PDB file of C-alpha atoms in Angstrom:
ATOM      1  CA  GLU A1319    -132.772 119.319 134.085  1.00 64.00           C
ATOM      2  CA  THR A1320    -132.381 117.649 131.180  1.00 73.00           C
ATOM      3  CA  GLY A1321    -135.205 115.045 131.555  1.00 94.00           C
ATOM      4  CA  VAL A1322    -132.785 112.261 131.739  1.00 97.00           C
ATOM      5  CA  THR A1323    -131.356 111.177 135.018  1.00 97.00           C
ATOM      6  CA  GLN A1324    -128.389 109.135 135.628  1.00 98.00           C
ATOM      7  CA  THR A1325    -126.988 107.347 138.776  1.00 97.00           C
ATOM      8  CA  PRO A1326    -124.423 107.417 140.333  1.00 97.00           C
ATOM      9  CA  ARG A1327    -122.695 110.517 138.987  1.00 97.00           C
ATOM     10  CA  HIS A1328    -119.391 109.346 139.980  1.00 97.00           C
ATOM     11  CA  LEU A1329    -118.059 105.605 140.789  1.00 96.00           C
ATOM     12  CA  VAL A1330    -114.989 104.040 141.639  1.00 95.00           C
ATOM     13  CA  MET A1331    -114.672 100.142 141.506  1.00 93.00           C
ATOM     14  CA  GLY A1332    -111.809  97.644 141.436  1.00 90.00           C
ATOM     15  CA  MET A1333    -111.889  95.088 138.514  1.00 88.00           C
ATOM     16  CA  THR A1334    -113.167  92.213 140.557  1.00 87.00           C
ATOM     17  CA  ASN A1335    -116.422  94.294 141.513  1.00 88.00           C
ATOM     18  CA  LYS A1336    -119.818  94.255 140.228  1.00 93.00           C
ATOM     19  CA  LYS A1337    -121.894  97.764 139.714  1.00 95.00           C
ATOM     20  CA  SER A1338    -124.622  99.128 137.598  1.00 97.00           C
ATOM     21  CA  LEU A1339    -125.599 102.306 136.176  1.00 98.00           C
ATOM     22  CA  LYS A1340    -129.063 103.869 136.396  1.00 98.00           C
ATOM     23  CA  CYS A1341    -130.522 105.859 133.545  1.00 98.00           C
ATOM     24  CA  GLU A1342    -133.899 107.054 134.225  1.00 98.00           C
ATOM     25  CA  GLN A1343    -135.754 109.210 131.068  1.00 97.00           C
ATOM     26  CA  HIS A1344    -138.734 111.433 132.174  1.00 95.00           C
ATOM     27  CA  LEU A1345    -139.575 112.395 128.488  1.00 95.00           C
ATOM     28  CA  GLY A1346    -141.840 109.711 127.481  1.00 94.00           C
ATOM     29  CA  HIS A1347    -139.231 108.704 124.751  1.00 93.00           C
ATOM     30  CA  ASN A1348    -139.350 105.355 123.264  1.00 92.00           C
ATOM     31  CA  ALA A1349    -135.721 104.777 122.531  1.00 93.00           C
ATOM     32  CA  MET A1350    -132.657 104.848 124.827  1.00 95.00           C
ATOM     33  CA  TYR A1351    -129.045 104.573 124.467  1.00 95.00           C
ATOM     34  CA  TRP A1352    -125.740 104.159 126.225  1.00 96.00           C
ATOM     35  CA  TYR A1353    -122.464 106.201 125.340  1.00 96.00           C
ATOM     36  CA  LYS A1354    -118.940 105.639 126.153  1.00 97.00           C
ATOM     37  CA  GLN A1355    -116.856 109.310 126.486  1.00 97.00           C
ATOM     38  CA  SER A1356    -113.173 108.430 126.495  1.00 94.00           C
ATOM     39  CA  ALA A1357    -110.583 111.008 126.350  1.00 87.00           C
ATOM     40  CA  LYS A1358    -109.599 112.114 123.077  1.00 77.00           C
ATOM     41  CA  LYS A1359    -111.924 109.491 121.381  1.00 86.00           C
ATOM     42  CA  PRO A1360    -115.064 110.386 119.953  1.00 89.00           C
ATOM     43  CA  LEU A1361    -118.230 109.527 121.579  1.00 93.00           C
ATOM     44  CA  GLU A1362    -118.865 105.300 120.867  1.00 93.00           C
ATOM     45  CA  LEU A1363    -122.572 104.007 120.649  1.00 93.00           C
ATOM     46  CA  MET A1364    -122.752 101.068 122.826  1.00 95.00           C
ATOM     47  CA  PHE A1365    -126.176  99.714 122.942  1.00 94.00           C
ATOM     48  CA  VAL A1366    -129.753 100.797 121.743  1.00 93.00           C
ATOM     49  CA  TYR A1367    -132.919 100.017 123.143  1.00 94.00           C
ATOM     50  CA  SER A1368    -136.392 100.755 121.458  1.00 91.00           C
ATOM     51  CA  LEU A1369    -139.328  99.912 123.131  1.00 87.00           C
ATOM     52  CA  GLU A1370    -137.581  97.853 125.737  1.00 85.00           C
ATOM     53  CA  GLU A1371    -136.193  95.632 122.892  1.00 88.00           C
ATOM     54  CA  ARG A1372    -132.150  95.832 122.240  1.00 88.00           C
ATOM     55  CA  VAL A1373    -131.677  96.639 118.374  1.00 86.00           C
ATOM     56  CA  GLU A1374    -127.798  97.446 118.394  1.00 81.00           C
ATOM     57  CA  ASN A1375    -124.947  95.680 120.690  1.00 80.00           C
ATOM     58  CA  ASN A1376    -122.092  97.976 118.929  1.00 80.00           C
ATOM     59  CA  SER A1377    -119.112  95.320 119.787  1.00 87.00           C
ATOM     60  CA  VAL A1378    -119.203  95.953 123.059  1.00 93.00           C
ATOM     61  CA  PRO A1379    -117.283  93.323 125.805  1.00 94.00           C
ATOM     62  CA  SER A1380    -119.673  91.081 127.584  1.00 93.00           C
ATOM     63  CA  ARG A1381    -118.105  92.636 130.745  1.00 95.00           C
ATOM     64  CA  PHE A1382    -120.845  95.352 130.223  1.00 96.00           C
ATOM     65  CA  SER A1383    -124.525  94.433 130.231  1.00 96.00           C
ATOM     66  CA  PRO A1384    -127.223  96.256 129.581  1.00 96.00           C
ATOM     67  CA  GLU A1385    -130.856  96.345 131.009  1.00 96.00           C
ATOM     68  CA  CYS A1386    -134.260  97.883 129.779  1.00 96.00           C
ATOM     69  CA  PRO A1387    -136.892  96.917 131.833  1.00 95.00           C
ATOM     70  CA  ASN A1388    -139.648  99.474 130.471  1.00 93.00           C
ATOM     71  CA  SER A1389    -139.062 102.200 128.272  1.00 91.00           C
ATOM     72  CA  SER A1390    -138.246 105.041 130.982  1.00 95.00           C
ATOM     73  CA  HIS A1391    -135.223 102.985 132.612  1.00 97.00           C
ATOM     74  CA  LEU A1392    -132.263 101.813 131.076  1.00 97.00           C
ATOM     75  CA  PHE A1393    -129.188  99.943 133.492  1.00 98.00           C
ATOM     76  CA  LEU A1394    -125.728  99.208 132.410  1.00 98.00           C
ATOM     77  CA  HIS A1395    -124.185  96.118 134.814  1.00 97.00           C
ATOM     78  CA  LEU A1396    -120.565  96.133 135.035  1.00 96.00           C
ATOM     79  CA  HIS A1397    -118.540  93.234 136.016  1.00 93.00           C
ATOM     80  CA  THR A1398    -114.953  92.346 135.900  1.00 93.00           C
ATOM     81  CA  LEU A1399    -113.875  95.836 134.118  1.00 93.00           C
ATOM     82  CA  GLN A1400    -110.554  96.774 133.122  1.00 94.00           C
ATOM     83  CA  PRO A1401    -108.321 100.178 133.651  1.00 93.00           C
ATOM     84  CA  GLU A1402    -109.448 100.695 129.871  1.00 93.00           C
ATOM     85  CA  ASP A1403    -112.733 100.933 130.638  1.00 95.00           C
ATOM     86  CA  SER A1404    -112.841 104.268 132.584  1.00 96.00           C
ATOM     87  CA  ALA A1405    -114.566 106.799 130.976  1.00 97.00           C
ATOM     88  CA  LEU A1406    -117.753 108.897 131.102  1.00 97.00           C
ATOM     89  CA  TYR A1407    -120.782 106.759 130.245  1.00 98.00           C
ATOM     90  CA  LEU A1408    -123.708 108.650 128.839  1.00 98.00           C
ATOM     91  CA  CYS A1409    -127.185 107.974 128.717  1.00 97.00           C
ATOM     92  CA  ALA A1410    -129.260 109.647 125.856  1.00 96.00           C
ATOM     93  CA  SER A1411    -132.895 109.033 124.819  1.00 94.00           C
ATOM     94  CA  SER A1412    -135.169 110.186 121.894  1.00 92.00           C
ATOM     95  CA  GLN A1413    -138.572 110.290 121.001  1.00 90.00           C
ATOM     96  CA  VAL A1414    -138.722 107.196 118.563  1.00 84.00           C
ATOM     97  CA  LEU A1415    -136.010 105.366 116.924  1.00 84.00           C
ATOM     98  CA  GLY A1416    -133.960 107.126 114.030  1.00 77.00           C
ATOM     99  CA  VAL A1417    -131.895 109.918 113.440  1.00 68.00           C
ATOM    100  CA  MET A1418    -134.618 111.715 111.461  1.00 69.00           C
ATOM    101  CA  SER A1419    -136.579 111.970 114.364  1.00 68.00           C
ATOM    102  CA  GLY A1420    -134.252 114.807 115.730  1.00 74.00           C
ATOM    103  CA  GLU A1421    -131.930 115.450 118.828  1.00 88.00           C
ATOM    104  CA  LEU A1422    -130.482 112.751 121.633  1.00 93.00           C
ATOM    105  CA  PHE A1423    -131.312 113.948 124.922  1.00 95.00           C
ATOM    106  CA  PHE A1424    -128.459 113.206 127.184  1.00 96.00           C
ATOM    107  CA  GLY A1425    -128.126 112.765 130.999  1.00 97.00           C
ATOM    108  CA  GLU A1426    -125.452 114.346 132.788  1.00 96.00           C
ATOM    109  CA  GLY A1427    -123.277 111.003 132.689  1.00 97.00           C
ATOM    110  CA  SER A1428    -121.456 108.649 135.295  1.00 98.00           C
ATOM    111  CA  ARG A1429    -117.916 109.033 135.395  1.00 97.00           C
ATOM    112  CA  LEU A1430    -116.276 105.555 136.344  1.00 97.00           C
ATOM    113  CA  THR A1431    -112.849 104.596 137.525  1.00 96.00           C
ATOM    114  CA  VAL A1432    -111.697 101.215 137.002  1.00 95.00           C
ATOM    115  CA  LEU A1433    -108.406 100.870 139.549  1.00 92.00           C
TER     116      LEU A1433
ATOM    117  CA  GLY B 909    -122.349 104.888 110.740  1.00 53.00           C
ATOM    118  CA  GLN B 910    -119.956 106.749 108.616  1.00 61.00           C
ATOM    119  CA  GLN B 911    -116.517 108.739 109.958  1.00 80.00           C
ATOM    120  CA  VAL B 912    -116.892 112.319 110.366  1.00 91.00           C
ATOM    121  CA  MET B 913    -113.426 114.359 110.724  1.00 94.00           C
ATOM    122  CA  GLN B 914    -113.479 117.598 112.922  1.00 96.00           C
ATOM    123  CA  ILE B 915    -111.071 120.320 112.306  1.00 96.00           C
ATOM    124  CA  PRO B 916    -109.655 121.971 114.191  1.00 97.00           C
ATOM    125  CA  GLN B 917    -109.189 120.176 117.543  1.00 95.00           C
ATOM    126  CA  TYR B 918    -108.746 122.726 119.587  1.00 96.00           C
ATOM    127  CA  GLN B 919    -109.412 126.816 119.400  1.00 97.00           C
ATOM    128  CA  HIS B 920    -108.528 129.383 121.321  1.00 97.00           C
ATOM    129  CA  VAL B 921    -109.910 133.132 120.372  1.00 98.00           C
ATOM    130  CA  GLN B 922    -110.177 136.485 122.017  1.00 98.00           C
ATOM    131  CA  GLU B 923    -113.976 137.198 123.200  1.00 98.00           C
ATOM    132  CA  GLY B 924    -115.390 139.178 120.386  1.00 98.00           C
ATOM    133  CA  GLU B 925    -113.517 137.515 117.710  1.00 98.00           C
ATOM    134  CA  ASP B 926    -115.067 134.599 115.454  1.00 98.00           C
ATOM    135  CA  PHE B 927    -114.926 131.074 115.593  1.00 98.00           C
ATOM    136  CA  THR B 928    -115.619 128.120 113.263  1.00 98.00           C
ATOM    137  CA  THR B 929    -115.639 124.673 112.965  1.00 98.00           C
ATOM    138  CA  TYR B 930    -115.485 122.093 110.460  1.00 98.00           C
ATOM    139  CA  CYS B 931    -116.997 118.441 109.599  1.00 97.00           C
ATOM    140  CA  ASN B 932    -115.739 116.701 106.454  1.00 96.00           C
ATOM    141  CA  SER B 933    -116.650 113.230 105.229  1.00 94.00           C
ATOM    142  CA  SER B 934    -115.031 111.717 102.297  1.00 91.00           C
ATOM    143  CA  THR B 935    -119.077 110.204 101.569  1.00 91.00           C
ATOM    144  CA  THR B 936    -122.320 111.704 101.211  1.00 93.00           C
ATOM    145  CA  LEU B 937    -123.568 112.319 104.469  1.00 91.00           C
ATOM    146  CA  SER B 938    -127.691 111.941 105.260  1.00 90.00           C
ATOM    147  CA  ASN B 939    -127.783 114.021 107.812  1.00 91.00           C
ATOM    148  CA  ILE B 940    -125.868 116.287 110.214  1.00 94.00           C
ATOM    149  CA  GLN B 941    -126.571 116.993 113.871  1.00 95.00           C
ATOM    150  CA  TRP B 942    -124.376 119.884 116.228  1.00 97.00           C
ATOM    151  CA  TYR B 943    -123.925 119.248 120.045  1.00 97.00           C
ATOM    152  CA  LYS B 944    -122.158 121.248 122.215  1.00 98.00           C
ATOM    153  CA  GLN B 945    -120.627 120.113 125.522  1.00 97.00           C
ATOM    154  CA  ARG B 946    -119.590 122.597 128.224  1.00 97.00           C
ATOM    155  CA  PRO B 947    -116.727 121.699 130.307  1.00 94.00           C
ATOM    156  CA  GLY B 948    -117.959 118.936 132.798  1.00 92.00           C
ATOM    157  CA  GLY B 949    -121.210 118.814 131.378  1.00 94.00           C
ATOM    158  CA  HIS B 950    -123.164 116.568 129.053  1.00 96.00           C
ATOM    159  CA  PRO B 951    -123.520 117.093 125.177  1.00 96.00           C
ATOM    160  CA  VAL B 952    -126.744 119.255 123.959  1.00 96.00           C
ATOM    161  CA  PHE B 953    -128.677 119.302 120.688  1.00 95.00           C
ATOM    162  CA  LEU B 954    -127.844 122.418 118.768  1.00 97.00           C
ATOM    163  CA  ILE B 955    -129.536 121.714 115.377  1.00 95.00           C
ATOM    164  CA  GLN B 956    -129.875 119.173 112.700  1.00 94.00           C
ATOM    165  CA  LEU B 957    -129.647 119.865 108.645  1.00 95.00           C
ATOM    166  CA  VAL B 958    -130.902 117.585 106.409  1.00 93.00           C
ATOM    167  CA  LYS B 959    -131.113 119.281 103.167  1.00 95.00           C
ATOM    168  CA  SER B 960    -128.048 120.039 100.612  1.00 97.00           C
ATOM    169  CA  GLY B 961    -126.916 123.611 100.609  1.00 97.00           C
ATOM    170  CA  GLU B 962    -128.984 124.432 103.893  1.00 97.00           C
ATOM    171  CA  VAL B 963    -128.135 126.768 106.286  1.00 98.00           C
ATOM    172  CA  LYS B 964    -129.597 127.737 109.849  1.00 98.00           C
ATOM    173  CA  LYS B 965    -128.862 130.227 112.257  1.00 98.00           C
ATOM    174  CA  GLN B 966    -129.475 130.486 115.729  1.00 97.00           C
ATOM    175  CA  LYS B 967    -128.841 134.249 117.041  1.00 97.00           C
ATOM    176  CA  ARG B 968    -124.919 134.310 116.501  1.00 98.00           C
ATOM    177  CA  LEU B 969    -124.661 130.646 115.347  1.00 98.00           C
ATOM    178  CA  THR B 970    -124.470 129.931 111.945  1.00 98.00           C
ATOM    179  CA  PHE B 971    -124.850 126.387 110.612  1.00 98.00           C
ATOM    180  CA  GLN B 972    -124.380 125.019 106.944  1.00 98.00           C
ATOM    181  CA  PHE B 973    -124.258 121.748 105.028  1.00 97.00           C
ATOM    182  CA  GLY B 974    -122.296 121.386 102.052  1.00 97.00           C
ATOM    183  CA  GLU B 975    -123.967 121.610  98.381  1.00 96.00           C
ATOM    184  CA  ALA B 976    -122.560 118.015  98.181  1.00 96.00           C
ATOM    185  CA  LYS B 977    -123.596 116.875 101.524  1.00 95.00           C
ATOM    186  CA  LYS B 978    -119.835 115.975 102.179  1.00 96.00           C
ATOM    187  CA  ASN B 979    -119.002 118.580 104.953  1.00 97.00           C
ATOM    188  CA  SER B 980    -120.776 120.898 107.410  1.00 98.00           C
ATOM    189  CA  SER B 981    -119.564 123.910 109.398  1.00 98.00           C
ATOM    190  CA  LEU B 982    -120.609 125.740 112.733  1.00 98.00           C
ATOM    191  CA  HIS B 983    -119.795 129.474 112.771  1.00 98.00           C
ATOM    192  CA  ILE B 984    -119.961 131.778 115.522  1.00 98.00           C
ATOM    193  CA  THR B 985    -119.935 135.739 115.443  1.00 98.00           C
ATOM    194  CA  ALA B 986    -118.424 137.556 118.059  1.00 98.00           C
ATOM    195  CA  THR B 987    -117.709 134.654 120.670  1.00 98.00           C
ATOM    196  CA  GLN B 988    -118.325 135.108 124.378  1.00 98.00           C
ATOM    197  CA  THR B 989    -117.433 133.321 127.450  1.00 97.00           C
ATOM    198  CA  THR B 990    -120.428 131.676 127.278  1.00 97.00           C
ATOM    199  CA  ASP B 991    -119.940 129.772 123.868  1.00 98.00           C
ATOM    200  CA  VAL B 992    -116.594 127.458 125.955  1.00 98.00           C
ATOM    201  CA  GLY B 993    -117.244 124.287 125.046  1.00 98.00           C
ATOM    202  CA  THR B 994    -116.443 121.435 122.588  1.00 97.00           C
ATOM    203  CA  TYR B 995    -118.666 121.672 119.504  1.00 98.00           C
ATOM    204  CA  PHE B 996    -119.352 117.954 118.240  1.00 97.00           C
ATOM    205  CA  CYS B 997    -120.854 116.977 114.469  1.00 96.00           C
ATOM    206  CA  ALA B 998    -122.847 113.950 114.323  1.00 94.00           C
ATOM    207  CA  GLU B 999    -123.834 111.744 111.331  1.00 91.00           C
ATOM    208  CA  GLY B1000    -127.022 110.109 111.631  1.00 83.00           C
ATOM    209  CA  SER B1001    -127.620 106.522 109.552  1.00 78.00           C
ATOM    210  CA  ASN B1002    -130.773 104.864 110.910  1.00 77.00           C
ATOM    211  CA  TYR B1003    -130.662 104.841 114.732  1.00 77.00           C
ATOM    212  CA  LYS B1004    -126.804 105.368 114.615  1.00 84.00           C
ATOM    213  CA  LEU B1005    -124.909 108.557 115.391  1.00 88.00           C
ATOM    214  CA  THR B1006    -121.409 108.826 114.537  1.00 89.00           C
ATOM    215  CA  PHE B1007    -119.726 111.498 116.460  1.00 93.00           C
ATOM    216  CA  GLY B1008    -116.786 113.499 115.250  1.00 94.00           C
ATOM    217  CA  LYS B1009    -114.130 114.220 117.878  1.00 94.00           C
ATOM    218  CA  GLY B1010    -115.212 117.488 118.501  1.00 95.00           C
ATOM    219  CA  THR B1011    -113.713 121.025 118.577  1.00 97.00           C
ATOM    220  CA  LEU B1012    -112.787 122.457 121.925  1.00 97.00           C
ATOM    221  CA  LEU B1013    -113.215 126.079 121.930  1.00 98.00           C
ATOM    222  CA  THR B1014    -111.692 128.408 124.623  1.00 98.00           C
ATOM    223  CA  VAL B1015    -112.295 132.067 124.843  1.00 98.00           C
ATOM    224  CA  ASN B1016    -110.413 134.817 126.574  1.00 96.00           C
ATOM    225  CA  PRO B1017    -112.125 137.673 128.277  1.00 94.00           C
TER     226      PRO B1017
END
């Protein structure tokens, strides 16, 4: 139990589908993040939210659309994805925004396969 | 965030042997965090280093931050099969953590 819960854990979708990934943190943190983990590549930061406000969009294609309705929940809406988008999508949270506040708490990830 | 290079990419050891992974940068790092990801798992925070020359220990794990703050290392003494996983360093700037590619450690029992 990490305190950060991601659903679904596995997702297979076609290129024309629309799906969403959900993340919920039970830690009372103010900042939430989406990371992408592909094989043989470093973890890539996608989006950062602080108190429901987006503070970073790390040049992510518009087929990925984040939503943060409150400080405990984070979504990643997916549409018209490409096979190269297949990866492990990790949600993380931190107490406050800023690396000096300490660690990131990661969820277990959503393994996405795009056919 | 800055780029951090991790070496080696892979390391296979016999149980009981020591293991070291290195994290290097061409520019000064403000801080370094280390994470461990077990196979099929998610990254778990190990430690954060901030000060030049800092050394921190956690049981069999020793973490160092270089005097020039351009490199860091993680050393495991007498590895155990539970140490298997990928060890990542990450450099932090403001709210961005930039991760290295990681070192995959496998341990032969």
